[in-house]
Short mmCIF file of C-alpha atoms in Angstrom, two decimals:
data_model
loop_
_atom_site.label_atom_id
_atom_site.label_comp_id
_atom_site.label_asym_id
_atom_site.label_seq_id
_atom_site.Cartn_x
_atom_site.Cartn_y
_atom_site.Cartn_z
CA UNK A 1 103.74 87.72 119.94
CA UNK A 2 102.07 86.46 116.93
CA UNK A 3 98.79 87.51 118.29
CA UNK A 4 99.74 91.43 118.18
CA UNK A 5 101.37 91.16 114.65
CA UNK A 6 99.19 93.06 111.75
CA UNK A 7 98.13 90.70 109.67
CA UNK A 8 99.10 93.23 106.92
CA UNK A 9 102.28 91.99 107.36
CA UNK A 10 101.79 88.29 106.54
CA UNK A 11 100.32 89.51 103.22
CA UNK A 12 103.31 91.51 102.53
CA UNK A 13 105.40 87.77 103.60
CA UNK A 14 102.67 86.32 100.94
CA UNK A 15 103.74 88.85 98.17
CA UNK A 16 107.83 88.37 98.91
CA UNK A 17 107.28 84.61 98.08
CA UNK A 18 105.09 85.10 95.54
CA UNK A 19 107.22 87.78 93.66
CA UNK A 20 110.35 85.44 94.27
CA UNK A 21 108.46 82.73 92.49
CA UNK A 22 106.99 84.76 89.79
CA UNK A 23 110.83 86.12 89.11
CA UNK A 24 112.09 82.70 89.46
CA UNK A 25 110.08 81.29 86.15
CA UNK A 26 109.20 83.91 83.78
CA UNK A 27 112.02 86.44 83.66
CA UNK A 28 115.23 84.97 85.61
CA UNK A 29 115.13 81.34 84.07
CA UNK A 30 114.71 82.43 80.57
CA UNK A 31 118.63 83.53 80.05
CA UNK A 32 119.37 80.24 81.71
CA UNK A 33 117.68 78.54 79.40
CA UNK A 34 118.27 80.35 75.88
CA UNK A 35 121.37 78.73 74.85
CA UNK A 36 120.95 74.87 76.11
CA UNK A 37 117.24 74.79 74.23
CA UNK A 38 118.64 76.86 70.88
CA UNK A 39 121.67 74.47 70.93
CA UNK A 40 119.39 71.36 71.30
CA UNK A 41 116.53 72.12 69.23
CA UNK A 42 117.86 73.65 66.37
CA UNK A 43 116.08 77.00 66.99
CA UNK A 44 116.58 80.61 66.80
CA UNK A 45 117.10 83.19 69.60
CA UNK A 46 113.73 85.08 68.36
CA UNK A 47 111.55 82.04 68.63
CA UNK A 48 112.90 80.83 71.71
CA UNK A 49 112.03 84.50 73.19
CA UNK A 50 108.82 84.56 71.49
CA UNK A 51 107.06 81.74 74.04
CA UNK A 52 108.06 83.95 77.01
CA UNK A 53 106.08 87.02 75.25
CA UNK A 54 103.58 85.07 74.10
CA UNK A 55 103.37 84.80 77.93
CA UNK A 56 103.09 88.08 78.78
CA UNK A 57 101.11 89.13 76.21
CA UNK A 58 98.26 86.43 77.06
CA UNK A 59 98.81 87.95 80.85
CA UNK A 60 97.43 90.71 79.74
CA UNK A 61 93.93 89.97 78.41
CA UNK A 62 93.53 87.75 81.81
CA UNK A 63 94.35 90.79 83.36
CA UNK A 64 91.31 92.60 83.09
CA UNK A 65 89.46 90.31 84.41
CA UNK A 66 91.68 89.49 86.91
CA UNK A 67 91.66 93.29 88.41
CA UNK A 68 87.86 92.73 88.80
CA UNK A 69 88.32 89.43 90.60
CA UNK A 70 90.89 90.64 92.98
CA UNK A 71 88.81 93.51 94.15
CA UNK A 72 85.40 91.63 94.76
CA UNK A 73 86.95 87.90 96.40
CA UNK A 74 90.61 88.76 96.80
CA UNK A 75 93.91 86.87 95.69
CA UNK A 76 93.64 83.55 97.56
CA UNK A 77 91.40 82.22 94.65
CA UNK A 78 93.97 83.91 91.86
CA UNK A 79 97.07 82.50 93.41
CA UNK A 80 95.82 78.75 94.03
CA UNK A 81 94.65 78.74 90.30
CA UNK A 82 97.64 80.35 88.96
CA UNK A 83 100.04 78.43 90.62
CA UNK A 84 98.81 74.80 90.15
CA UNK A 85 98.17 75.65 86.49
CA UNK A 86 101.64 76.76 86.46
CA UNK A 87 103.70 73.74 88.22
CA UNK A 88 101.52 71.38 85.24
CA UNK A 89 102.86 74.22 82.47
CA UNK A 90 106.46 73.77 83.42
CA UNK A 91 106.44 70.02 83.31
CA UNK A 92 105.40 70.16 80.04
CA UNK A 93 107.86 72.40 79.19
CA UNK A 94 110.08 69.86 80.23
CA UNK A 95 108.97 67.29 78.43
CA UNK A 96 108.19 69.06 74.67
CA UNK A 97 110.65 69.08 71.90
CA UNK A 98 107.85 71.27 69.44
CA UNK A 99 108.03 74.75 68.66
CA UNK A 100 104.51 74.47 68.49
CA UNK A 101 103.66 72.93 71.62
CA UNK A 102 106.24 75.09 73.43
CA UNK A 103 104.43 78.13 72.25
CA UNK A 104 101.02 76.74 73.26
CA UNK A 105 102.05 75.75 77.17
CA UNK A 106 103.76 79.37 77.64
CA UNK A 107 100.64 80.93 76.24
CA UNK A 108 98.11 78.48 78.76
CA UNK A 109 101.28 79.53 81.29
CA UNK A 110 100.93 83.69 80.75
CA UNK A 111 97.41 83.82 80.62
CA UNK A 112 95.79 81.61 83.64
CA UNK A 113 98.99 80.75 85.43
CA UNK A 114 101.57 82.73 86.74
CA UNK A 115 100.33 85.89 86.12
CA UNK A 116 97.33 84.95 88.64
CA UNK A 117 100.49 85.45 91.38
CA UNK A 118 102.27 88.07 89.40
CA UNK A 119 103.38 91.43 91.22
CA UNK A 120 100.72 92.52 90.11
CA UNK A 121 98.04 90.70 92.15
CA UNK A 122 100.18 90.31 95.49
CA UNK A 123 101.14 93.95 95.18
CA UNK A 124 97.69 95.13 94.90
CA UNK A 125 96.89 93.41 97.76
CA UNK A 126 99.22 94.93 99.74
CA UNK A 127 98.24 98.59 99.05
CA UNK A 128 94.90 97.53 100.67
CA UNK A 129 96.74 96.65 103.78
CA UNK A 130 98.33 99.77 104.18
CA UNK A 131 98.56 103.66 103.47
CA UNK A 132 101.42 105.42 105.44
CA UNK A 133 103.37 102.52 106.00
CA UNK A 134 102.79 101.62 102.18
CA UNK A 135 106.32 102.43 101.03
CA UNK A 136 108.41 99.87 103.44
CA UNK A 137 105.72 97.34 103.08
CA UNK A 138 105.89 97.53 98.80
CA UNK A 139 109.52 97.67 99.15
CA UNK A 140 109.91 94.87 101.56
CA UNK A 141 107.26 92.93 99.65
CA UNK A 142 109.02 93.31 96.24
CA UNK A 143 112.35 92.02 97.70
CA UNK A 144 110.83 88.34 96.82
CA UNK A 145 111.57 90.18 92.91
CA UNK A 146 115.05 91.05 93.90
CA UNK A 147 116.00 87.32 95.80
CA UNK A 148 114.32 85.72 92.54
CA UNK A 149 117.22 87.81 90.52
CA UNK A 150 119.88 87.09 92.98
CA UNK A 151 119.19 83.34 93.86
CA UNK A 152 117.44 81.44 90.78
CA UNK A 153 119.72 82.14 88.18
CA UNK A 154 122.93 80.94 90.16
CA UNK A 155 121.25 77.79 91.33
CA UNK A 156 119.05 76.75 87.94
CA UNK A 157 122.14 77.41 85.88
CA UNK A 158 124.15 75.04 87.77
CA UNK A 159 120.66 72.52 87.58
CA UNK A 160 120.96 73.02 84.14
CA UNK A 161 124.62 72.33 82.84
CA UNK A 162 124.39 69.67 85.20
CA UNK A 163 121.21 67.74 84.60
CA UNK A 164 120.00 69.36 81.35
CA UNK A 165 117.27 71.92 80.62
CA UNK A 166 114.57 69.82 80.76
CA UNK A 167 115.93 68.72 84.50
CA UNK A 168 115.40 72.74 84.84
CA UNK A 169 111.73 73.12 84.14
CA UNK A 170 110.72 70.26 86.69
CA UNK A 171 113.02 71.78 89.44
CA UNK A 172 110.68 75.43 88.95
CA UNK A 173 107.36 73.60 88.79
CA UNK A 174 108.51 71.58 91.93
CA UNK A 175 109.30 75.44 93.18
CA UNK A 176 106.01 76.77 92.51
CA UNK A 177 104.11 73.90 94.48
CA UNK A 178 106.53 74.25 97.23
CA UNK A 179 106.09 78.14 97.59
CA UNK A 180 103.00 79.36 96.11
CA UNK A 181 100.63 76.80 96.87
CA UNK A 182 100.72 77.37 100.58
CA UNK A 183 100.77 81.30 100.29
CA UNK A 184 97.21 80.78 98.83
CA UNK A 185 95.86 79.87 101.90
CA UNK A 186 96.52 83.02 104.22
CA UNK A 187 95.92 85.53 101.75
CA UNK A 188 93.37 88.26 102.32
CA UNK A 189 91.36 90.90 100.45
CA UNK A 190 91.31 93.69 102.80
CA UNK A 191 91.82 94.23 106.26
CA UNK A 192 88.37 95.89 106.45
CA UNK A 193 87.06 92.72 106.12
CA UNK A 194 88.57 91.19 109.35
CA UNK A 195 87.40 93.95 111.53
CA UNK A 196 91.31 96.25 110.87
CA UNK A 197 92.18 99.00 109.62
CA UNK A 198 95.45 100.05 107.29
CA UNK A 199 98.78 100.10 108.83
CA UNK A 200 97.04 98.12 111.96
CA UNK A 201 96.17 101.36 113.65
CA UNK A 202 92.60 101.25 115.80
CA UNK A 203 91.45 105.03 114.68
CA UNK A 204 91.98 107.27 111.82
CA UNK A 205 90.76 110.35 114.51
CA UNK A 206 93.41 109.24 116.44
CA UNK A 207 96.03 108.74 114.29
CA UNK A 208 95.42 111.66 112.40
CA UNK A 209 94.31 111.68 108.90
CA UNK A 210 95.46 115.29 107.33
CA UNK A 211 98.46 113.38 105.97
CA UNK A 212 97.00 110.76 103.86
CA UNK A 213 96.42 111.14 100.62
CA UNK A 214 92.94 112.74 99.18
CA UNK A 215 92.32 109.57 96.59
CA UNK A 216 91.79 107.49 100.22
CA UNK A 217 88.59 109.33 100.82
CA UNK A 218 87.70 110.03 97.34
CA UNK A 219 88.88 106.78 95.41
CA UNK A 220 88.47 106.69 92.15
CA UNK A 221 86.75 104.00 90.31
CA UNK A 222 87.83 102.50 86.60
CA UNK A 223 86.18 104.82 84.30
CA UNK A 224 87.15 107.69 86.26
CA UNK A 225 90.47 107.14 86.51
CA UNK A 226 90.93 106.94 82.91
CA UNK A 227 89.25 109.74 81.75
CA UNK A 228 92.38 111.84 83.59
CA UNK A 229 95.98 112.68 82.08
CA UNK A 230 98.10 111.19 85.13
CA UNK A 231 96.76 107.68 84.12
CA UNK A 232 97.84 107.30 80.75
CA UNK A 233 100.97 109.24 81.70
CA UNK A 234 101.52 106.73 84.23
CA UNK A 235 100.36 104.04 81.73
CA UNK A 236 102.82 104.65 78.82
CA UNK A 237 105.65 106.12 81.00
CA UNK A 238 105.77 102.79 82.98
CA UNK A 239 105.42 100.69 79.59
CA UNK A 240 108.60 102.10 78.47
CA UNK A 241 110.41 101.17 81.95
CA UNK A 242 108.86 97.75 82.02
CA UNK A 243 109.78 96.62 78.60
CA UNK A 244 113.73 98.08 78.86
CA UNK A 245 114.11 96.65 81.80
CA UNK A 246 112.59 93.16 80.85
CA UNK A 247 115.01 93.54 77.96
CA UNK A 248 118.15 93.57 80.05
CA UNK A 249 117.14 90.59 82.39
CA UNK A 250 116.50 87.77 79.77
CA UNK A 251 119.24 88.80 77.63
CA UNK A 252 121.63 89.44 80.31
CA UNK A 253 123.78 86.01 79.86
CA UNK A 254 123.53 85.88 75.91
CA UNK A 255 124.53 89.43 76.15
CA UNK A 256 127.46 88.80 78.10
CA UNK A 257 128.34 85.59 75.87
CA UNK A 258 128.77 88.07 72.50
CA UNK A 259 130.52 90.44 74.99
CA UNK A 260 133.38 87.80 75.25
CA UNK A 261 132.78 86.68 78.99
CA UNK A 262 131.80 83.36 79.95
CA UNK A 263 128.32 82.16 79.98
CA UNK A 264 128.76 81.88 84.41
CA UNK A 265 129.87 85.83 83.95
CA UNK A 266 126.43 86.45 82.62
CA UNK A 267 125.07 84.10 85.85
CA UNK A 268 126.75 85.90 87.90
CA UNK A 269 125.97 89.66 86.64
CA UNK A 270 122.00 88.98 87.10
CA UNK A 271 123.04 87.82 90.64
CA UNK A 272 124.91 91.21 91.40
CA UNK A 273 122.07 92.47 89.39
CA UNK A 274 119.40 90.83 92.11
CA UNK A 275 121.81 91.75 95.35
CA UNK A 276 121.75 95.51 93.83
CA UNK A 277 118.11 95.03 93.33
CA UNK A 278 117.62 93.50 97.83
CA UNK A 279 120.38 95.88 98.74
CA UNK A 280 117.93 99.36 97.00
CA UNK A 281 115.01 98.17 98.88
CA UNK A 282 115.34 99.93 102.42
CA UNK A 283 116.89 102.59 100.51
CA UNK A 284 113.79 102.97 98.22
CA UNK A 285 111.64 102.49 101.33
CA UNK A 286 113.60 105.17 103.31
CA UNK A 287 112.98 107.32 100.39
CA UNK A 288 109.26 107.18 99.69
CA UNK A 289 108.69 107.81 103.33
CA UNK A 290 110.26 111.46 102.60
CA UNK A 291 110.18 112.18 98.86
CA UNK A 292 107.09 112.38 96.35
CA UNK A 293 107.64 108.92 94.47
CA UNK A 294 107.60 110.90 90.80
CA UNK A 295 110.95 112.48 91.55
CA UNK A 296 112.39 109.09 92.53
CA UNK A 297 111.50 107.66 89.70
CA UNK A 298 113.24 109.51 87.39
CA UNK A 299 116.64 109.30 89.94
CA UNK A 300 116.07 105.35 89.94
CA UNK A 301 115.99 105.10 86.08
CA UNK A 302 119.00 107.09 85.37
CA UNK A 303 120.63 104.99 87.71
CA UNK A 304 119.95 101.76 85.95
CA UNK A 305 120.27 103.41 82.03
CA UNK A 306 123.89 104.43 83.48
CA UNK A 307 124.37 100.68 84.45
CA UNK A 308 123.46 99.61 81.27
CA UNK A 309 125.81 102.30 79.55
CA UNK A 310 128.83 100.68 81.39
CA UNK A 311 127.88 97.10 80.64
CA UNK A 312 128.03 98.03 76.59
CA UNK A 313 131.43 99.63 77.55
CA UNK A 314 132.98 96.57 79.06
CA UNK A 315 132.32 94.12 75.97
CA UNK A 316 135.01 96.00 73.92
CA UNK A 317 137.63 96.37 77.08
CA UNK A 318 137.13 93.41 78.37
CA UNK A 319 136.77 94.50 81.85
CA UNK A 320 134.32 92.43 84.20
CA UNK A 321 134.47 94.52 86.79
CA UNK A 322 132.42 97.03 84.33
CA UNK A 323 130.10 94.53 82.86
CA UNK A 324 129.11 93.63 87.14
CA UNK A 325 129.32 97.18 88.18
CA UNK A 326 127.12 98.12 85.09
CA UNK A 327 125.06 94.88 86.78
CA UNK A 328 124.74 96.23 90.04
CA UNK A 329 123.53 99.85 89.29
CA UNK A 330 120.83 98.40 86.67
CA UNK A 331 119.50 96.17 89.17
CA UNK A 332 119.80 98.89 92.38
CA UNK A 333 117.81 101.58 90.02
CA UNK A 334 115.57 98.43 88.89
CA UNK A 335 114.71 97.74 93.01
CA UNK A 336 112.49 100.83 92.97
CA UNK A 337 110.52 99.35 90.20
CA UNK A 338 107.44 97.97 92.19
CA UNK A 339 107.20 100.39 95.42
CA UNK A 340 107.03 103.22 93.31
CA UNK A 341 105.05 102.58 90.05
CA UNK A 342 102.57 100.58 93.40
CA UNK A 343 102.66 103.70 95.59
CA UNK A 344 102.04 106.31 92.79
CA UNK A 345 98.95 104.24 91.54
CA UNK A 346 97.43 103.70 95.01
CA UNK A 347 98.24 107.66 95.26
CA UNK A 348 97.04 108.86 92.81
CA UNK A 349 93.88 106.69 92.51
CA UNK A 350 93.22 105.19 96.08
CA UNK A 351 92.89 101.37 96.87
CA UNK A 352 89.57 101.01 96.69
CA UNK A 353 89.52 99.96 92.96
CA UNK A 354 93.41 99.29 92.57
CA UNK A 355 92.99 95.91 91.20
CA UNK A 356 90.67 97.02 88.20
CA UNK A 357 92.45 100.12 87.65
CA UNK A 358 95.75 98.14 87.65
CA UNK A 359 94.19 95.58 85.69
CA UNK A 360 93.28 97.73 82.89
CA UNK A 361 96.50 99.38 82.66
CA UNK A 362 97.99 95.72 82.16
CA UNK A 363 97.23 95.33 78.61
CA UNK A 364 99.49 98.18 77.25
CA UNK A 365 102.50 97.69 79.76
CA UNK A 366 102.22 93.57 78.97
CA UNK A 367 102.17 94.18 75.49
CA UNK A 368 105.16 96.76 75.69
CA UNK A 369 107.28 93.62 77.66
CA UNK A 370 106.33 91.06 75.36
CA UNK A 371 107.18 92.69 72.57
CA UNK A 372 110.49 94.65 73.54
CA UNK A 373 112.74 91.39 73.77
CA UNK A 374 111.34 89.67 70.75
CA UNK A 375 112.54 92.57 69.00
CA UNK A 376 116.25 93.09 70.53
CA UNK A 377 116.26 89.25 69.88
CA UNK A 378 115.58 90.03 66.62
CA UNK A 379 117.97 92.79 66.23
CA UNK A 380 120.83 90.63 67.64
CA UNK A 381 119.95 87.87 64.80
CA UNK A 382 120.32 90.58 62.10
CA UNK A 383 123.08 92.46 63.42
CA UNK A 384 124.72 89.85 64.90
CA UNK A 385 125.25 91.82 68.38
CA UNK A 386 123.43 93.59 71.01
CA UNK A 387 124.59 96.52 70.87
CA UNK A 388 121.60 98.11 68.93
CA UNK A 389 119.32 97.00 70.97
CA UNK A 390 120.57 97.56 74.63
CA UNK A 391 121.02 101.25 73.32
CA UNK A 392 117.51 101.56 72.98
CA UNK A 393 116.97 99.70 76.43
CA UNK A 394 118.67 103.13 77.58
CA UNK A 395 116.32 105.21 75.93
CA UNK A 396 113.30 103.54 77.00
CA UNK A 397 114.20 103.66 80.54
CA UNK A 398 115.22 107.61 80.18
CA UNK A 399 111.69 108.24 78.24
CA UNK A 400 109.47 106.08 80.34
CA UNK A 401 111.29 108.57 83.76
CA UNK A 402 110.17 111.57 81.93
CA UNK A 403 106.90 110.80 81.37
CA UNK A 404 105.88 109.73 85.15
#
């Protein structure tokens, strides 16, 4: 049985853990986290959300490099690095009481740990593996991003107003050696290199080849690709997306704490949030098998900037069935995310040189996510609410739509 199985598909098994992992410690644990570590050390929301972005913002100078990397020798190298660098990051974090120190491990953390597994990396691999089966295997791959939002924050909240925060940290690095470790080992560059071809067919001639898209036989390299308008459309338009939608996942619980529900609420929305998120996939899937992936973009972005509209509605009524509907149709608009910002790259651009393509495109987008919560953690420090800044977590998502 195993024998006839594409291996295609154990990279796409590779990228599901991978993105579950990545999830798990640098987006879905922060909320978890923010209170029980401002409480204890005496610090602010803004520089407790400032070692996260200083995270993502380091990711994104490794970045370039790492496109290169992943397109000459592959991921295995990437994710072995990034993921024991990572389980040694997140003991420290456990261990630290400095502001200082904090900073520095989530800096060493973004920039050669997990971002060397990020959805980034194990989604570029799978667009080697495959062309017209490319939307069910990015959208069955990404569902590790969807079970990270549904699973960790239930389970490491519980870890932590049980055993503490620091308790917390060592339960994700124990996670990462557990998961990511072993992925390392069966991860491939391309299937060209084993003697396959994409999708696991044994001819293009035979298969027929009218339907793919131009960019496979004509794949553009680096400096070509950004020398045309689609790129830095694609660029800034999935910035915007990115950094609203960053926004609403590690301020989620606070956000529902100065709503007036309880802290579990808030647990419990980015849960409904990450079932929304699994439950989109083979809808997203279906979809891109049928539809151009621009025009689903902009239908999966209104969805979640509606979602986010009724979750600032329910604060002020009181209604949690709002706050987890609003929940549920951020997070099923949010499940699109990765199959269709992957697809429309590899589309546009071809696989050939997706990694340094991708990895160039990394800096701006990065940047955009770092910086977007530090400033609606800001806003809520000043204001004293987050309304202000969840209102312009709906217009990024809207403007980010319109320009893919």
């Amino acid at each position: 049985m195993f024998s006839r199985l594409y291996y295609g598909w154990w990279i796409v098994l590779g990228a599901i853990l991978c993105n579950f992992a990545f999830l798990s410690v640098s987006q879905s644990a922060i909320g978890v986290f923010t209170l029980p570590m401002v409480d204890d050390l005496g610090w602010k929301v803004w520089q407790y959300t400032l070692g996260p972005s200083i995270a993502i913002g380091t990711g994104a100078f490794s970045s370039i490099v790492v496109g290169s990397i992943l397109d000459k020798r592959g991921p295995k190298p990437l994710i072995f690095t990034g993921a024991s660098v990572s389980a040694v990051c997140l003991v420290l974090l456990g261990i630290q009481s400095s502001l200082m120190v904090y900073l520095f491990v989530y800096l060493i953390a973004g920039f050669v740990g997990w971002n060397l597994f990020s959805p980034f990396v194990v989604n570029s691999a799978v667009n080697k593996w495959f062309i017209r089966k490319r939307g069910w295997a990015l959208a069955l791959g990404s569902s590790g991003i969807s079970l990270g939002s549904l699973i960790t924050p239930l389970i490491l909240t519980g870890v932590v107003d049980t055993f503490g925060w620091r308790t917390g940290y060592f339960s994700l690095g124990v996670l990462i050696l557990i998961l990511v470790i072993p992925v390392s080992f069966f991860m491939r560059r391309t299937p060209e290199d084993h003697g396959l071809l994409p999708d696991g067919i044994d001819d293009y001639d035979d298969h027929g080849s009218s339907d793919m898209p131009e960019s496979e036989f004509r794949p553009f390299n680096r400096s070509e690709a950004i020398k045309t308008g689609s790129f830095w459309l694609l660029v800034f338009g999935f910035t915007f997306i990115a950094a609203g939608l960053a926004c609403v996942l590690i301020h989620a619980i606070p956000f529902s704490q100065e709503s007036g529900f309880a802290r579990t609420v808030g647990a419990i929305g980015i849960s409904v949030n990450g079932l929304a998120n699994l439950s989109s996939k083979p809808v997203w899937g279906f979809a891109m098998q049928r539809f151009h992936p621009r025009f689903l973009v902009v239908a999966a972005y209104t969805i979640s900037s509606i979602g986010v509209f009724l979750m600032l509605v329910s604060g002020p009524i009181s209604l949690i069935p709002m706050l987890l509907a609003g929940f549920f149709l951020y997070g099923f608009g949010f499940g699109g995310t990765i199959p269709l910002s992957e697809s429309l790259w590899a589309r546009y651009f071809g696989r050939a040189h997706i990694g340094s393509i991708r990895g160039i495109t990394q800096p701006v987008r990065i940047l955009g996510t770092a910086v977007a919560p530090v400033l609606v953690g800001l806003l809520f420090d000043v204001t004293d609410t987050y309304r202000p800044g969840f209102v312009l977590v709906i217009g990024a998502l809207l403007l980010g739509a319109i320009l893919v």
